[in-house]
């Protein structure tokens, strides 16, 4: 592909003339990395910007001299954001061609992209097999550039994610998260595995998943079922839940039911970016049953939290003290 062809393809994208597959790929990835530039690599100083520009332009040159092949590679949304912000006209071309880069048949299987989110940020990730992952705030995933022919390995290293897995009976989808492994063929479900919480939760919206870990199978879940795994004593508890609640956080709602203070504090950090502290007596005994909503202001939510147990709060910067 020469420079003239590159220009035509870029122009086709800008004029909405790409075929449906390419258009959806580009648009979904563009929407996924969000509007926040916090943490985007290459924005620290002029030297970093220049190094990133040089790297992006070098990769474009490589692509111009290679034949076009099918899409297999997943690119970090932050890198895509950096390419658009820093390289302007060439940036979109870089982002597009890195996503469409040519690879040998076995390339990328043992190579990973790490995708993270910060407080108040969520991302929608399109995987190499067209499965979709909604990533909650303060989360981290590790995804291979290409899945192997025998299975689809995925790593939720921190946080929470809702999965919509593309059906493939020949290649099970396996999520590794902390001490648990979740195996599916095609379904939708939620996994919550934050370090600061004492448990890992797997909840099924549709289909069926098998949960295992430590050499044991803990159970097979179907729609509306949940497993709560205690990381300290390895105890497993099964329960029934409303399937519609599993991914409510994607739309800015978190339903807390008999939640301890750590879970409440995590929710507030994810949604508002604040650090919630508690200096009340018997704070470990308190349980919270409420809905945290992103369309409420921080002040409204804090008043609601304090009203539950008759407490007060004071705010200093990003730190909220309950007393």
PDB file of N, CA, C and O in Angstrom, residues 216-245:
ATOM      1  N   UNK A 216      -9.883 -26.945  42.412  1.00  0.00           N
ATOM      2  CA  UNK A 216     -11.248 -27.381  42.701  1.00  0.00           C
ATOM      3  C   UNK A 216     -12.235 -26.700  41.769  1.00  0.00           C
ATOM      4  O   UNK A 216     -11.997 -25.576  41.317  1.00  0.00           O
ATOM      5  N   UNK A 217     -13.345 -27.383  41.493  1.00  0.00           N
ATOM      6  CA  UNK A 217     -14.458 -26.780  40.765  1.00  0.00           C
ATOM      7  C   UNK A 217     -15.494 -26.341  41.801  1.00  0.00           C
ATOM      8  O   UNK A 217     -16.034 -27.171  42.541  1.00  0.00           O
ATOM      9  N   UNK A 218     -15.773 -25.047  41.852  1.00  0.00           N
ATOM     10  CA  UNK A 218     -16.686 -24.521  42.862  1.00  0.00           C
ATOM     11  C   UNK A 218     -18.148 -24.565  42.425  1.00  0.00           C
ATOM     12  O   UNK A 218     -19.036 -24.433  43.257  1.00  0.00           O
ATOM     13  N   UNK A 219     -18.377 -24.722  41.145  1.00  0.00           N
ATOM     14  CA  UNK A 219     -19.760 -24.841  40.720  1.00  0.00           C
ATOM     15  C   UNK A 219     -19.984 -24.299  39.326  1.00  0.00           C
ATOM     16  O   UNK A 219     -19.143 -23.584  38.768  1.00  0.00           O
ATOM     17  N   UNK A 220     -21.131 -24.670  38.765  1.00  0.00           N
ATOM     18  CA  UNK A 220     -21.564 -24.162  37.470  1.00  0.00           C
ATOM     19  C   UNK A 220     -22.754 -23.254  37.693  1.00  0.00           C
ATOM     20  O   UNK A 220     -23.732 -23.651  38.353  1.00  0.00           O
ATOM     21  N   UNK A 221     -22.690 -22.061  37.161  1.00  0.00           N
ATOM     22  CA  UNK A 221     -23.731 -21.055  37.368  1.00  0.00           C
ATOM     23  C   UNK A 221     -24.541 -20.852  36.104  1.00  0.00           C
ATOM     24  O   UNK A 221     -24.010 -20.904  34.994  1.00  0.00           O
ATOM     25  N   UNK A 222     -25.841 -20.610  36.283  1.00  0.00           N
ATOM     26  CA  UNK A 222     -26.713 -20.250  35.175  1.00  0.00           C
ATOM     27  C   UNK A 222     -27.314 -18.873  35.468  1.00  0.00           C
ATOM     28  O   UNK A 222     -26.971 -18.228  36.470  1.00  0.00           O
ATOM     29  N   UNK A 223     -28.200 -18.419  34.597  1.00  0.00           N
ATOM     30  CA  UNK A 223     -28.771 -17.075  34.704  1.00  0.00           C
ATOM     31  C   UNK A 223     -29.310 -16.783  36.104  1.00  0.00           C
ATOM     32  O   UNK A 223     -30.039 -17.571  36.693  1.00  0.00           O
ATOM     33  N   UNK A 224     -28.899 -15.642  36.646  1.00  0.00           N
ATOM     34  CA  UNK A 224     -29.401 -15.201  37.935  1.00  0.00           C
ATOM     35  C   UNK A 224     -28.702 -15.806  39.132  1.00  0.00           C
ATOM     36  O   UNK A 224     -29.120 -15.593  40.279  1.00  0.00           O
ATOM     37  N   UNK A 225     -27.608 -16.541  38.915  1.00  0.00           N
ATOM     38  CA  UNK A 225     -26.874 -17.143  40.020  1.00  0.00           C
ATOM     39  C   UNK A 225     -25.523 -16.455  40.207  1.00  0.00           C
ATOM     40  O   UNK A 225     -24.929 -15.949  39.259  1.00  0.00           O
ATOM     41  N   UNK A 226     -25.052 -16.495  41.456  1.00  0.00           N
ATOM     42  CA  UNK A 226     -23.806 -15.805  41.810  1.00  0.00           C
ATOM     43  C   UNK A 226     -22.994 -16.661  42.774  1.00  0.00           C
ATOM     44  O   UNK A 226     -23.545 -17.325  43.655  1.00  0.00           O
ATOM     45  N   UNK A 227     -21.677 -16.618  42.580  1.00  0.00           N
ATOM     46  CA  UNK A 227     -20.750 -17.227  43.542  1.00  0.00           C
ATOM     47  C   UNK A 227     -19.923 -16.128  44.174  1.00  0.00           C
ATOM     48  O   UNK A 227     -19.382 -15.266  43.477  1.00  0.00           O
ATOM     49  N   UNK A 228     -19.860 -16.146  45.502  1.00  0.00           N
ATOM     50  CA  UNK A 228     -19.008 -15.228  46.251  1.00  0.00           C
ATOM     51  C   UNK A 228     -17.897 -16.040  46.900  1.00  0.00           C
ATOM     52  O   UNK A 228     -18.158 -16.947  47.709  1.00  0.00           O
ATOM     53  N   UNK A 229     -16.655 -15.729  46.536  1.00  0.00           N
ATOM     54  CA  UNK A 229     -15.493 -16.479  47.002  1.00  0.00           C
ATOM     55  C   UNK A 229     -14.696 -15.634  47.975  1.00  0.00           C
ATOM     56  O   UNK A 229     -14.243 -14.531  47.634  1.00  0.00           O
ATOM     57  N   UNK A 230     -14.529 -16.119  49.204  1.00  0.00           N
ATOM     58  CA  UNK A 230     -13.757 -15.403  50.213  1.00  0.00           C
ATOM     59  C   UNK A 230     -12.270 -15.702  50.016  1.00  0.00           C
ATOM     60  O   UNK A 230     -11.845 -16.860  50.086  1.00  0.00           O
ATOM     61  N   UNK A 231     -11.484 -14.666  49.769  1.00  0.00           N
ATOM     62  CA  UNK A 231     -10.068 -14.848  49.445  1.00  0.00           C
ATOM     63  C   UNK A 231      -9.244 -15.342  50.632  1.00  0.00           C
ATOM     64  O   UNK A 231      -8.210 -15.995  50.444  1.00  0.00           O
ATOM     65  N   UNK A 232      -9.682 -15.043  51.844  1.00  0.00           N
ATOM     66  CA  UNK A 232      -8.906 -15.419  53.027  1.00  0.00           C
ATOM     67  C   UNK A 232      -9.088 -16.888  53.384  1.00  0.00           C
ATOM     68  O   UNK A 232      -8.106 -17.625  53.568  1.00  0.00           O
ATOM     69  N   UNK A 233     -10.343 -17.350  53.504  1.00  0.00           N
ATOM     70  CA  UNK A 233     -10.582 -18.732  53.946  1.00  0.00           C
ATOM     71  C   UNK A 233     -11.058 -19.661  52.834  1.00  0.00           C
ATOM     72  O   UNK A 233     -11.349 -20.824  53.077  1.00  0.00           O
ATOM     73  N   UNK A 234     -11.153 -19.122  51.603  1.00  0.00           N
ATOM     74  CA  UNK A 234     -11.549 -19.888  50.414  1.00  0.00           C
ATOM     75  C   UNK A 234     -12.970 -20.443  50.503  1.00  0.00           C
ATOM     76  O   UNK A 234     -13.328 -21.392  49.812  1.00  0.00           O
ATOM     77  N   UNK A 235     -13.780 -19.857  51.361  1.00  0.00           N
ATOM     78  CA  UNK A 235     -15.182 -20.285  51.467  1.00  0.00           C
ATOM     79  C   UNK A 235     -15.966 -19.776  50.253  1.00  0.00           C
ATOM     80  O   UNK A 235     -15.718 -18.680  49.746  1.00  0.00           O
ATOM     81  N   UNK A 236     -16.913 -20.587  49.792  1.00  0.00           N
ATOM     82  CA  UNK A 236     -17.723 -20.246  48.622  1.00  0.00           C
ATOM     83  C   UNK A 236     -19.194 -20.212  49.008  1.00  0.00           C
ATOM     84  O   UNK A 236     -19.699 -21.127  49.668  1.00  0.00           O
ATOM     85  N   UNK A 237     -19.860 -19.147  48.603  1.00  0.00           N
ATOM     86  CA  UNK A 237     -21.286 -19.012  48.877  1.00  0.00           C
ATOM     87  C   UNK A 237     -22.035 -18.769  47.569  1.00  0.00           C
ATOM     88  O   UNK A 237     -21.659 -17.907  46.774  1.00  0.00           O
ATOM     89  N   UNK A 238     -23.102 -19.541  47.344  1.00  0.00           N
ATOM     90  CA  UNK A 238     -23.935 -19.369  46.155  1.00  0.00           C
ATOM     91  C   UNK A 238     -25.204 -18.630  46.542  1.00  0.00           C
ATOM     92  O   UNK A 238     -25.755 -18.818  47.634  1.00  0.00           O
ATOM     93  N   UNK A 239     -25.696 -17.802  45.625  1.00  0.00           N
ATOM     94  CA  UNK A 239     -26.909 -17.043  45.895  1.00  0.00           C
ATOM     95  C   UNK A 239     -27.641 -16.744  44.599  1.00  0.00           C
ATOM     96  O   UNK A 239     -27.089 -16.881  43.509  1.00  0.00           O
ATOM     97  N   UNK A 240     -28.896 -16.331  44.734  1.00  0.00           N
ATOM     98  CA  UNK A 240     -29.716 -15.924  43.599  1.00  0.00           C
ATOM     99  C   UNK A 240     -29.749 -14.389  43.545  1.00  0.00           C
ATOM    100  O   UNK A 240     -29.900 -13.739  44.578  1.00  0.00           O
ATOM    101  N   UNK A 241     -29.594 -13.831  42.352  1.00  0.00           N
ATOM    102  CA  UNK A 241     -29.602 -12.374  42.176  1.00  0.00           C
ATOM    103  C   UNK A 241     -30.464 -12.016  40.970  1.00  0.00           C
ATOM    104  O   UNK A 241     -30.817 -12.884  40.164  1.00  0.00           O
ATOM    105  N   UNK A 242     -30.779 -10.739  40.849  1.00  0.00           N
ATOM    106  CA  UNK A 242     -31.506 -10.272  39.672  1.00  0.00           C
ATOM    107  C   UNK A 242     -30.515 -10.067  38.525  1.00  0.00           C
ATOM    108  O   UNK A 242     -29.581  -9.264  38.639  1.00  0.00           O
ATOM    109  N   UNK A 243     -30.690 -10.780  37.420  1.00  0.00           N
ATOM    110  CA  UNK A 243     -29.732 -10.672  36.303  1.00  0.00           C
ATOM    111  C   UNK A 243     -29.543  -9.245  35.806  1.00  0.00           C
ATOM    112  O   UNK A 243     -28.437  -8.865  35.414  1.00  0.00           O
ATOM    113  N   UNK A 244     -30.598  -8.436  35.850  1.00  0.00           N
ATOM    114  CA  UNK A 244     -30.501  -7.064  35.332  1.00  0.00           C
ATOM    115  C   UNK A 244     -29.582  -6.191  36.165  1.00  0.00           C
ATOM    116  O   UNK A 244     -29.119  -5.139  35.708  1.00  0.00           O
ATOM    117  N   UNK A 245     -29.306  -6.614  37.417  1.00  0.00           N
ATOM    118  CA  UNK A 245     -28.448  -5.815  38.286  1.00  0.00           C
ATOM    119  C   UNK A 245     -26.969  -5.990  37.973  1.00  0.00           C
ATOM    120  O   UNK A 245     -26.141  -5.189  38.399  1.00  0.00           O
TER     121      UNK A 245
END
